[in-house]
Amino acid sequence: MTPAVDNLWSAWRSEYVLGDRPDGCPLCWNQARGDEDAFIVARGENVYAMLNLFPYNPGHIMVMPKRHIGSFEQLTLEESAEAQRFLERSIRALRRSMRGGPHGFNIGLNLGSAAGAGIPEHLHWQLVPRWDGDTNFMPTLADVKVVPQRMQATWQHLHEAWQDDDEGTDRDGV
């Protein structure tokens, strides 16, 4: 007798996986979409921040240059400085908008496919909020990550927190 299998449904993902998308870099063509449709949290002069469509945790943000570049050495000083400010503002927005506030953060930049970059041709930082105990048996035993918040709700909270940010005049944390 075969043991019963529990299903985890995430039907909203089929729209992304099967949806019509232009050819080319998804981080480039995504910029032309509306902020809410593309889950873009904020846009700057040289960079923008958006929710990762396949998040490790709720609030998983990517920060990237608007320019299509795949190498860290290609960043201009302006792009580099603005990306750093966007990462700082994203952390503040996550602390304010996520219930209980994250207990920590992972910030990563995978350069090239050998380093784990999912889109190696367009440089992007990953910012993942973390909570004590946020890992459990699901990723370990079932190779499944349960994300307990809808993307639309996460975007709404972060978008509002970003708009309320004072551009970092309070450098002591929140």
CSV table of N, CA and C in Angstrom, one decimal:
chain,number,residue,atom,x,y,z
A,1,MET,N,0.8,-1.2,0.0
A,1,MET,CA,0.0,0.0,0.0
A,1,MET,C,0.9,1.2,0.0
A,2,THR,N,0.6,2.2,-0.9
A,2,THR,CA,1.3,3.4,-1.0
A,2,THR,C,0.9,4.4,0.1
A,3,PRO,N,1.9,5.0,0.8
A,3,PRO,CA,1.5,6.0,1.8
A,3,PRO,C,0.8,7.2,1.2
A,4,ALA,N,-0.1,7.8,1.9
A,4,ALA,CA,-0.8,9.0,1.5
A,4,ALA,C,0.3,10.1,1.3
A,5,VAL,N,0.0,10.9,0.3
A,5,VAL,CA,0.9,12.1,0.0
A,5,VAL,C,0.1,13.4,0.2
A,6,ASP,N,0.7,14.2,1.0
A,6,ASP,CA,0.1,15.6,1.2
A,6,ASP,C,0.5,16.5,0.0
A,7,ASN,N,-0.4,17.3,-0.5
A,7,ASN,CA,-0.1,18.2,-1.5
A,7,ASN,C,0.0,19.6,-1.0
A,8,LEU,N,1.0,20.4,-1.4
A,8,LEU,CA,1.1,21.8,-1.1
A,8,LEU,C,0.8,22.5,-2.4
A,9,TRP,N,-0.2,23.3,-2.3
A,9,TRP,CA,-0.7,24.0,-3.5
A,9,TRP,C,-0.1,25.4,-3.6
A,10,SER,N,0.4,25.8,-4.7
A,10,SER,CA,0.9,27.2,-4.9
A,10,SER,C,0.5,27.5,-6.4
A,11,ALA,N,-0.8,27.5,-6.6
A,11,ALA,CA,-1.3,27.7,-8.0
A,11,ALA,C,-0.9,29.0,-8.6
A,12,TRP,N,-0.7,30.0,-7.8
A,12,TRP,CA,-0.3,31.3,-8.3
A,12,TRP,C,1.0,31.3,-9.1
A,13,ARG,N,1.8,30.3,-8.8
A,13,ARG,CA,3.1,30.2,-9.5
A,13,ARG,C,3.0,29.7,-10.9
A,14,SER,N,1.9,29.0,-11.2
A,14,SER,CA,1.7,28.6,-12.6
A,14,SER,C,1.6,29.7,-13.6
A,15,GLU,N,1.0,30.9,-13.1
A,15,GLU,CA,0.9,32.0,-14.0
A,15,GLU,C,2.3,32.5,-14.3
A,16,TYR,N,3.2,32.5,-13.4
A,16,TYR,CA,4.6,32.9,-13.7
A,16,TYR,C,5.3,31.9,-14.6
A,17,VAL,N,5.2,30.7,-14.2
A,17,VAL,CA,5.9,29.6,-14.9
A,17,VAL,C,5.4,29.5,-16.4
A,18,LEU,N,4.1,29.5,-16.6
A,18,LEU,CA,3.5,29.3,-17.9
A,18,LEU,C,3.2,30.5,-18.6
A,19,GLY,N,3.2,31.7,-17.9
A,19,GLY,CA,2.8,32.9,-18.5
A,19,GLY,C,3.7,33.4,-19.7
A,20,ASP,N,3.1,34.2,-20.5
A,20,ASP,CA,3.8,34.8,-21.7
A,20,ASP,C,4.9,35.8,-21.2
A,21,ARG,N,6.1,35.6,-21.6
A,21,ARG,CA,7.2,36.5,-21.2
A,21,ARG,C,8.0,36.8,-22.5
A,22,PRO,N,8.5,38.0,-22.6
A,22,PRO,CA,9.3,38.3,-23.8
A,22,PRO,C,10.6,37.5,-23.7
A,23,ASP,N,11.3,37.4,-24.8
A,23,ASP,CA,12.7,36.8,-24.8
A,23,ASP,C,13.6,37.8,-24.1
A,24,GLY,N,14.7,37.2,-23.7
A,24,GLY,CA,15.8,38.1,-23.1
A,24,GLY,C,15.8,38.0,-21.6
A,25,CYS,N,16.4,39.0,-21.0
A,25,CYS,CA,16.6,39.0,-19.5
A,25,CYS,C,15.3,39.4,-18.8
A,26,PRO,N,14.9,38.5,-17.9
A,26,PRO,CA,13.6,38.8,-17.1
A,26,PRO,C,13.8,40.0,-16.2
A,27,LEU,N,15.0,40.3,-15.7
A,27,LEU,CA,15.2,41.5,-14.9
A,27,LEU,C,15.2,42.8,-15.7
A,28,CYS,N,15.5,42.7,-17.0
A,28,CYS,CA,15.4,43.9,-17.8
A,28,CYS,C,13.9,44.1,-18.3
A,29,TRP,N,13.3,43.1,-18.8
A,29,TRP,CA,11.9,43.3,-19.2
A,29,TRP,C,10.9,43.6,-18.1
A,30,ASN,N,11.3,43.1,-16.9
A,30,ASN,CA,10.4,43.3,-15.8
A,30,ASN,C,10.3,44.8,-15.4
A,31,GLN,N,11.4,45.5,-15.7
A,31,GLN,CA,11.4,47.0,-15.4
A,31,GLN,C,10.3,47.7,-16.1
A,32,ALA,N,9.9,47.3,-17.2
A,32,ALA,CA,8.9,48.0,-18.0
A,32,ALA,C,7.5,47.7,-17.5
A,33,ARG,N,7.3,46.8,-16.6
A,33,ARG,CA,6.0,46.5,-16.0
A,33,ARG,C,5.7,47.4,-14.9
A,34,GLY,N,4.4,47.5,-14.5
A,34,GLY,CA,4.0,48.3,-13.3
A,34,GLY,C,4.6,47.7,-12.0
A,35,ASP,N,4.8,48.6,-11.1
A,35,ASP,CA,5.5,48.2,-9.8
A,35,ASP,C,4.7,47.1,-9.1
A,36,GLU,N,3.4,47.2,-9.0
A,36,GLU,CA,2.6,46.2,-8.3
A,36,GLU,C,2.6,44.9,-9.1
A,37,ASP,N,2.4,44.9,-10.4
A,37,ASP,CA,2.4,43.7,-11.2
A,37,ASP,C,3.8,43.0,-11.1
A,38,ALA,N,4.9,43.7,-11.1
A,38,ALA,CA,6.2,43.1,-11.1
A,38,ALA,C,6.8,43.0,-9.7
A,39,PHE,N,6.0,43.3,-8.7
A,39,PHE,CA,6.5,43.3,-7.3
A,39,PHE,C,7.7,44.1,-7.1
A,40,ILE,N,7.8,45.3,-7.8
A,40,ILE,CA,8.9,46.2,-7.6
A,40,ILE,C,8.6,47.1,-6.4
A,41,VAL,N,9.5,47.0,-5.4
A,41,VAL,CA,9.2,47.7,-4.2
A,41,VAL,C,9.6,49.2,-4.3
A,42,ALA,N,10.7,49.5,-5.0
A,42,ALA,CA,11.2,50.8,-5.2
A,42,ALA,C,12.1,50.9,-6.4
A,43,ARG,N,12.1,52.1,-7.0
A,43,ARG,CA,13.0,52.4,-8.2
A,43,ARG,C,13.8,53.6,-7.8
A,44,GLY,N,15.1,53.5,-8.2
A,44,GLY,CA,16.0,54.7,-8.0
A,44,GLY,C,16.5,55.2,-9.4
A,45,GLU,N,17.5,56.0,-9.4
A,45,GLU,CA,18.0,56.5,-10.6
A,45,GLU,C,18.7,55.4,-11.4
A,46,ASN,N,19.5,54.6,-10.7
A,46,ASN,CA,20.4,53.6,-11.3
A,46,ASN,C,20.0,52.1,-11.0
A,47,VAL,N,19.3,51.9,-9.9
A,47,VAL,CA,18.9,50.6,-9.4
A,47,VAL,C,17.5,50.5,-9.1
A,48,TYR,N,17.0,49.3,-8.9
A,48,TYR,CA,15.7,49.1,-8.3
A,48,TYR,C,15.6,47.8,-7.4
A,49,ALA,N,14.6,47.7,-6.6
A,49,ALA,CA,14.4,46.6,-5.7
A,49,ALA,C,13.1,46.0,-6.0
A,50,MET,N,13.1,44.6,-6.0
A,50,MET,CA,11.8,43.9,-6.2
A,50,MET,C,11.8,42.6,-5.4
A,51,LEU,N,10.6,42.1,-5.1
A,51,LEU,CA,10.5,40.9,-4.4
A,51,LEU,C,11.0,39.7,-5.3
A,52,ASN,N,11.6,38.8,-4.8
A,52,ASN,CA,12.0,37.6,-5.5
A,52,ASN,C,10.7,36.7,-5.7
A,53,LEU,N,10.5,36.3,-6.9
A,53,LEU,CA,9.3,35.6,-7.2
A,53,LEU,C,9.3,34.2,-6.7
A,54,PHE,N,10.5,33.7,-6.3
A,54,PHE,CA,10.7,32.4,-5.7
A,54,PHE,C,11.4,32.5,-4.4
A,55,PRO,N,10.7,33.1,-3.4
A,55,PRO,CA,11.4,33.6,-2.2
A,55,PRO,C,11.8,32.4,-1.2
A,56,TYR,N,12.9,32.6,-0.6
A,56,TYR,CA,13.3,31.7,0.5
A,56,TYR,C,12.5,32.0,1.8
A,57,ASN,N,12.2,33.2,2.0
A,57,ASN,CA,11.3,33.6,3.1
A,57,ASN,C,10.5,34.8,2.6
A,58,PRO,N,9.4,35.1,3.3
A,58,PRO,CA,8.6,36.3,3.0
A,58,PRO,C,9.5,37.5,3.1
A,59,GLY,N,9.4,38.4,2.1
A,59,GLY,CA,10.2,39.6,2.1
A,59,GLY,C,11.5,39.5,1.4
A,60,HIS,N,11.8,38.4,0.8
A,60,HIS,CA,13.0,38.1,0.0
A,60,HIS,C,13.1,39.1,-1.1
A,61,ILE,N,14.1,40.1,-1.0
A,61,ILE,CA,14.2,41.2,-2.0
A,61,ILE,C,15.5,41.0,-2.8
A,62,MET,N,15.4,41.4,-4.1
A,62,MET,CA,16.6,41.5,-4.9
A,62,MET,C,16.8,43.0,-5.3
A,63,VAL,N,18.0,43.4,-5.2
A,63,VAL,CA,18.4,44.8,-5.6
A,63,VAL,C,19.3,44.6,-6.8
A,64,MET,N,19.1,45.4,-7.9
A,64,MET,CA,19.9,45.2,-9.1
A,64,MET,C,20.0,46.5,-9.8
A,65,PRO,N,21.1,46.7,-10.6
A,65,PRO,CA,21.2,47.8,-11.5
A,65,PRO,C,20.1,47.8,-12.6
A,66,LYS,N,19.7,48.9,-13.0
A,66,LYS,CA,18.8,49.0,-14.2
A,66,LYS,C,19.5,48.5,-15.4
A,67,ARG,N,20.8,48.8,-15.5
A,67,ARG,CA,21.6,48.4,-16.7
A,67,ARG,C,21.8,46.9,-16.7
A,68,HIS,N,21.8,46.4,-17.9
A,68,HIS,CA,22.0,44.9,-18.0
A,68,HIS,C,23.5,44.7,-18.0
A,69,ILE,N,24.0,44.3,-16.8
A,69,ILE,CA,25.4,44.0,-16.7
A,69,ILE,C,25.5,42.7,-15.8
A,70,GLY,N,26.4,41.9,-16.0
A,70,GLY,CA,26.6,40.6,-15.3
A,70,GLY,C,27.8,40.6,-14.4
A,71,SER,N,28.6,41.6,-14.5
A,71,SER,CA,29.9,41.6,-13.8
A,71,SER,C,30.0,42.7,-12.7
A,72,PHE,N,30.4,42.3,-11.5
A,72,PHE,CA,30.6,43.3,-10.5
A,72,PHE,C,31.5,44.5,-10.9
A,73,GLU,N,32.5,44.2,-11.6
A,73,GLU,CA,33.5,45.2,-12.0
A,73,GLU,C,32.9,46.2,-13.0
A,74,GLN,N,31.8,45.9,-13.6
A,74,GLN,CA,31.1,46.8,-14.5
A,74,GLN,C,30.3,47.9,-13.9
A,75,LEU,N,30.0,47.7,-12.6
A,75,LEU,CA,29.2,48.7,-11.8
A,75,LEU,C,29.9,50.1,-11.8
A,76,THR,N,29.1,51.1,-12.1
A,76,THR,CA,29.7,52.5,-11.9
A,76,THR,C,29.7,52.8,-10.4
A,77,LEU,N,30.4,53.8,-10.0
A,77,LEU,CA,30.4,54.2,-8.6
A,77,LEU,C,29.0,54.6,-8.2
A,78,GLU,N,28.2,55.2,-9.0
A,78,GLU,CA,26.8,55.7,-8.7
A,78,GLU,C,25.9,54.4,-8.5
A,79,GLU,N,26.1,53.4,-9.4
A,79,GLU,CA,25.3,52.2,-9.2
A,79,GLU,C,25.6,51.5,-7.9
A,80,SER,N,26.9,51.4,-7.7
A,80,SER,CA,27.3,50.7,-6.5
A,80,SER,C,26.8,51.4,-5.2
A,81,ALA,N,27.0,52.7,-5.1
A,81,ALA,CA,26.5,53.5,-4.0
A,81,ALA,C,25.0,53.4,-3.8
A,82,GLU,N,24.3,53.5,-4.9
A,82,GLU,CA,22.8,53.5,-4.8
A,82,GLU,C,22.4,52.1,-4.4
A,83,ALA,N,23.0,51.0,-4.9
A,83,ALA,CA,22.7,49.7,-4.5
A,83,ALA,C,22.8,49.5,-3.0
A,84,GLN,N,23.9,50.0,-2.5
A,84,GLN,CA,24.2,49.9,-1.0
A,84,GLN,C,23.1,50.6,-0.3
A,85,ARG,N,22.7,51.8,-0.7
A,85,ARG,CA,21.6,52.6,0.0
A,85,ARG,C,20.3,51.8,-0.1
A,86,PHE,N,20.0,51.1,-1.3
A,86,PHE,CA,18.8,50.4,-1.4
A,86,PHE,C,18.8,49.2,-0.5
A,87,LEU,N,19.9,48.5,-0.3
A,87,LEU,CA,20.0,47.4,0.6
A,87,LEU,C,19.7,47.9,2.0
A,88,GLU,N,20.3,49.0,2.4
A,88,GLU,CA,20.0,49.6,3.8
A,88,GLU,C,18.5,49.9,3.9
A,89,ARG,N,18.0,50.6,2.9
A,89,ARG,CA,16.5,51.0,3.0
A,89,ARG,C,15.6,49.7,3.0
A,90,SER,N,16.0,48.7,2.3
A,90,SER,CA,15.2,47.5,2.3
A,90,SER,C,15.2,46.8,3.7
A,91,ILE,N,16.4,46.8,4.3
A,91,ILE,CA,16.5,46.3,5.7
A,91,ILE,C,15.6,47.1,6.6
A,92,ARG,N,15.6,48.4,6.6
A,92,ARG,CA,14.7,49.2,7.4
A,92,ARG,C,13.3,48.9,7.1
A,93,ALA,N,12.9,48.8,5.8
A,93,ALA,CA,11.5,48.6,5.4
A,93,ALA,C,11.1,47.2,5.9
A,94,LEU,N,11.9,46.2,5.8
A,94,LEU,CA,11.6,44.9,6.3
A,94,LEU,C,11.4,44.9,7.8
A,95,ARG,N,12.3,45.6,8.5
A,95,ARG,CA,12.1,45.6,10.0
A,95,ARG,C,10.8,46.3,10.4
A,96,ARG,N,10.4,47.3,9.7
A,96,ARG,CA,9.1,48.0,10.0
A,96,ARG,C,7.9,47.3,9.5
A,97,SER,N,8.0,46.6,8.4
A,97,SER,CA,6.8,46.0,7.8
A,97,SER,C,6.5,44.6,8.1
A,98,MET,N,7.5,43.8,8.5
A,98,MET,CA,7.3,42.4,8.8
A,98,MET,C,6.9,42.2,10.3
A,99,ARG,N,5.8,41.5,10.5
A,99,ARG,CA,5.4,41.3,11.9
A,99,ARG,C,6.5,40.7,12.8
A,100,GLY,N,6.8,41.4,13.9
A,100,GLY,CA,7.8,40.9,14.8
A,100,GLY,C,9.2,41.3,14.3
A,101,GLY,N,9.3,41.8,13.1
A,101,GLY,CA,10.7,42.2,12.6
A,101,GLY,C,11.6,41.0,12.4
A,102,PRO,N,12.3,40.9,11.3
A,102,PRO,CA,13.3,39.8,11.2
A,102,PRO,C,14.3,39.8,12.3
A,103,HIS,N,14.8,38.7,12.6
A,103,HIS,CA,15.9,38.6,13.6
A,103,HIS,C,17.3,38.7,13.0
A,104,GLY,N,17.4,38.6,11.7
A,104,GLY,CA,18.6,38.7,11.0
A,104,GLY,C,18.4,38.7,9.5
A,105,PHE,N,19.5,38.8,8.8
A,105,PHE,CA,19.4,38.9,7.3
A,105,PHE,C,20.6,38.2,6.7
A,106,ASN,N,20.3,37.6,5.5
A,106,ASN,CA,21.4,37.1,4.6
A,106,ASN,C,21.4,38.1,3.4
A,107,ILE,N,22.6,38.6,3.1
A,107,ILE,CA,22.8,39.4,1.9
A,107,ILE,C,23.8,38.7,1.0
A,108,GLY,N,23.4,38.4,-0.2
A,108,GLY,CA,24.4,37.6,-1.1
A,108,GLY,C,24.4,38.2,-2.5
A,109,LEU,N,25.5,37.9,-3.1
A,109,LEU,CA,25.7,38.3,-4.5
A,109,LEU,C,26.4,37.1,-5.2
A,110,ASN,N,25.7,36.4,-6.0
A,110,ASN,CA,26.3,35.2,-6.7
A,110,ASN,C,26.8,35.7,-8.1
A,111,LEU,N,28.1,35.6,-8.3
A,111,LEU,CA,28.6,36.1,-9.6
A,111,LEU,C,28.9,34.9,-10.5
A,112,GLY,N,28.1,34.7,-11.5
A,112,GLY,CA,28.3,33.7,-12.4
A,112,GLY,C,27.5,32.4,-12.1
A,113,SER,N,27.1,31.6,-13.1
A,113,SER,CA,26.3,30.4,-12.8
A,113,SER,C,27.1,29.4,-11.9
A,114,ALA,N,28.4,29.3,-12.0
A,114,ALA,CA,29.2,28.4,-11.2
A,114,ALA,C,29.0,28.8,-9.7
A,115,ALA,N,28.7,30.1,-9.4
A,115,ALA,CA,28.6,30.5,-8.0
A,115,ALA,C,27.1,30.5,-7.6
A,116,GLY,N,26.2,30.0,-8.5
A,116,GLY,CA,24.8,29.8,-8.1
A,116,GLY,C,23.9,30.9,-8.6
A,117,ALA,N,24.4,31.8,-9.4
A,117,ALA,CA,23.5,32.9,-10.0
A,117,ALA,C,22.4,32.3,-10.9
A,118,GLY,N,21.2,32.5,-10.5
A,118,GLY,CA,20.1,32.0,-11.4
A,118,GLY,C,19.9,32.8,-12.7
A,119,ILE,N,20.3,34.1,-12.6
A,119,ILE,CA,20.3,34.9,-13.8
A,119,ILE,C,21.7,35.6,-13.9
A,120,PRO,N,22.7,34.8,-14.4
A,120,PRO,CA,24.1,35.3,-14.3
A,120,PRO,C,24.3,36.5,-15.2
A,121,GLU,N,23.5,36.8,-16.2
A,121,GLU,CA,23.8,37.9,-17.1
A,121,GLU,C,23.3,39.2,-16.5
A,122,HIS,N,22.6,39.2,-15.4
A,122,HIS,CA,22.2,40.5,-14.8
A,122,HIS,C,22.5,40.5,-13.3
A,123,LEU,N,23.5,41.2,-12.9
A,123,LEU,CA,23.9,41.3,-11.5
A,123,LEU,C,22.8,41.6,-10.6
A,124,HIS,N,22.7,40.9,-9.5
A,124,HIS,CA,21.6,41.3,-8.5
A,124,HIS,C,22.0,40.7,-7.1
A,125,TRP,N,21.7,41.5,-6.1
A,125,TRP,CA,21.9,41.1,-4.7
A,125,TRP,C,20.7,40.4,-4.2
A,126,GLN,N,20.8,39.4,-3.4
A,126,GLN,CA,19.7,38.8,-2.7
A,126,GLN,C,19.7,39.2,-1.2
A,127,LEU,N,18.6,39.7,-0.7
A,127,LEU,CA,18.4,40.1,0.7
A,127,LEU,C,17.3,39.2,1.2
A,128,VAL,N,17.7,38.3,2.2
A,128,VAL,CA,16.7,37.4,2.7
A,128,VAL,C,16.5,37.7,4.2
A,129,PRO,N,15.3,38.1,4.6
A,129,PRO,CA,15.1,38.2,6.1
A,129,PRO,C,15.0,36.9,6.7
A,130,ARG,N,15.5,36.8,8.0
A,130,ARG,CA,15.6,35.5,8.7
A,130,ARG,C,15.0,35.7,10.1
A,131,TRP,N,14.4,34.7,10.6
A,131,TRP,CA,13.8,34.6,11.9
A,131,TRP,C,14.4,33.4,12.6
A,132,ASP,N,14.6,33.5,13.9
A,132,ASP,CA,15.0,32.4,14.7
A,132,ASP,C,14.0,31.3,14.5
A,133,GLY,N,14.5,30.1,14.1
A,133,GLY,CA,13.7,28.9,13.9
A,133,GLY,C,12.9,28.9,12.6
A,134,ASP,N,13.4,29.7,11.6
A,134,ASP,CA,12.6,29.8,10.3
A,134,ASP,C,12.9,28.6,9.4
A,135,THR,N,13.8,27.7,9.8
A,135,THR,CA,14.0,26.5,9.0
A,135,THR,C,13.4,25.4,9.8
A,136,ASN,N,12.8,24.4,9.1
A,136,ASN,CA,12.2,23.3,9.7
A,136,ASN,C,12.4,22.0,8.9
A,137,PHE,N,11.7,21.0,9.1
A,137,PHE,CA,11.8,19.7,8.4
A,137,PHE,C,11.5,19.8,6.9
A,138,MET,N,10.6,20.7,6.5
A,138,MET,CA,10.2,20.7,5.1
A,138,MET,C,11.3,20.8,4.1
A,139,PRO,N,12.2,21.8,4.2
A,139,PRO,CA,13.3,21.9,3.2
A,139,PRO,C,14.3,20.7,3.4
A,140,THR,N,14.4,20.2,4.6
A,140,THR,CA,15.4,19.1,4.8
A,140,THR,C,14.9,17.8,4.3
A,141,LEU,N,13.7,17.5,4.6
A,141,LEU,CA,13.1,16.1,4.3
A,141,LEU,C,12.3,16.1,3.0
A,142,ALA,N,11.6,17.2,2.7
A,142,ALA,CA,10.7,17.1,1.5
A,142,ALA,C,11.2,18.0,0.4
A,143,ASP,N,12.3,18.7,0.6
A,143,ASP,CA,12.9,19.6,-0.4
A,143,ASP,C,11.8,20.6,-0.8
A,144,VAL,N,11.0,21.1,0.2
A,144,VAL,CA,9.9,22.1,0.0
A,144,VAL,C,10.1,23.2,1.0
A,145,LYS,N,9.9,24.4,0.5
A,145,LYS,CA,9.9,25.6,1.4
A,145,LYS,C,8.5,26.1,1.5
A,146,VAL,N,8.0,26.3,2.7
A,146,VAL,CA,6.6,26.8,2.8
A,146,VAL,C,6.8,28.3,3.1
A,147,VAL,N,6.2,29.2,2.3
A,147,VAL,CA,6.3,30.6,2.4
A,147,VAL,C,4.9,31.0,2.9
A,148,PRO,N,4.8,31.5,4.2
A,148,PRO,CA,3.5,31.7,4.8
A,148,PRO,C,2.8,33.0,4.5
A,149,GLN,N,3.2,33.8,3.5
A,149,GLN,CA,2.5,35.0,3.2
A,149,GLN,C,2.4,35.2,1.7
A,150,ARG,N,1.3,35.7,1.3
A,150,ARG,CA,1.1,35.9,-0.2
A,150,ARG,C,2.0,37.1,-0.6
A,151,MET,N,2.5,36.9,-1.9
A,151,MET,CA,3.4,37.9,-2.4
A,151,MET,C,2.8,39.3,-2.5
A,152,GLN,N,1.5,39.4,-2.8
A,152,GLN,CA,0.8,40.7,-2.9
A,152,GLN,C,0.8,41.4,-1.5
A,153,ALA,N,0.6,40.6,-0.4
A,153,ALA,CA,0.6,41.2,0.9
A,153,ALA,C,2.0,41.7,1.3
A,154,THR,N,3.0,40.9,1.0
A,154,THR,CA,4.4,41.2,1.3
A,154,THR,C,4.7,42.5,0.5
A,155,TRP,N,4.4,42.6,-0.8
A,155,TRP,CA,4.7,43.7,-1.6
A,155,TRP,C,4.0,45.0,-1.0
A,156,GLN,N,2.8,44.9,-0.6
A,156,GLN,CA,2.0,46.0,-0.1
A,156,GLN,C,2.7,46.6,1.2
A,157,HIS,N,3.0,45.7,2.1
A,157,HIS,CA,3.7,46.1,3.3
A,157,HIS,C,5.0,46.8,3.1
A,158,LEU,N,5.8,46.2,2.2
A,158,LEU,CA,7.2,46.7,1.9
A,158,LEU,C,7.1,48.0,1.1
A,159,HIS,N,6.2,48.1,0.2
A,159,HIS,CA,6.1,49.3,-0.6
A,159,HIS,C,5.7,50.5,0.3
A,160,GLU,N,4.8,50.2,1.2
A,160,GLU,CA,4.4,51.3,2.1
A,160,GLU,C,5.5,51.7,3.1
A,161,ALA,N,6.2,50.7,3.6
A,161,ALA,CA,7.3,51.0,4.5
A,161,ALA,C,8.4,51.7,3.8
A,162,TRP,N,8.7,51.4,2.5
A,162,TRP,CA,9.7,52.1,1.7
A,162,TRP,C,9.3,53.5,1.5
A,163,GLN,N,8.1,53.8,1.2
A,163,GLN,CA,7.6,55.2,1.0
A,163,GLN,C,7.7,56.0,2.3
A,164,ASP,N,7.6,55.4,3.5
A,164,ASP,CA,7.6,56.1,4.7
A,164,ASP,C,9.1,56.3,5.2
A,165,ASP,N,10.1,55.7,4.5
A,165,ASP,CA,11.5,55.8,5.0
A,165,ASP,C,12.0,57.2,4.8
A,166,ASP,N,12.8,57.6,5.7
A,166,ASP,CA,13.4,59.0,5.6
A,166,ASP,C,14.7,59.0,5.0
A,167,GLU,N,15.0,58.0,4.1
A,167,GLU,CA,16.3,57.9,3.4
A,167,GLU,C,17.5,57.7,4.3
A,168,GLY,N,17.3,57.1,5.5
A,168,GLY,CA,18.4,56.7,6.3
A,168,GLY,C,19.0,57.8,7.2
A,169,THR,N,18.2,58.8,7.6
A,169,THR,CA,18.8,59.8,8.5
A,169,THR,C,19.0,59.3,9.8
A,170,ASP,N,18.3,58.2,10.2
A,170,ASP,CA,18.5,57.6,11.5
A,170,ASP,C,19.4,56.4,11.3
A,171,ARG,N,20.7,56.5,11.5
A,171,ARG,CA,21.7,55.5,11.1
A,171,ARG,C,21.9,54.5,12.2
A,172,ASP,N,21.0,54.5,13.3
A,172,ASP,CA,21.2,53.6,14.4
A,172,ASP,C,20.4,52.4,14.3
A,173,GLY,N,19.9,52.0,13.2
A,173,GLY,CA,19.1,50.8,13.0
A,173,GLY,C,17.8,51.0,12.3
A,174,VAL,N,16.7,51.1,13.1
A,174,VAL,CA,15.4,51.2,12.5
A,174,VAL,C,15.2,52.6,12.0
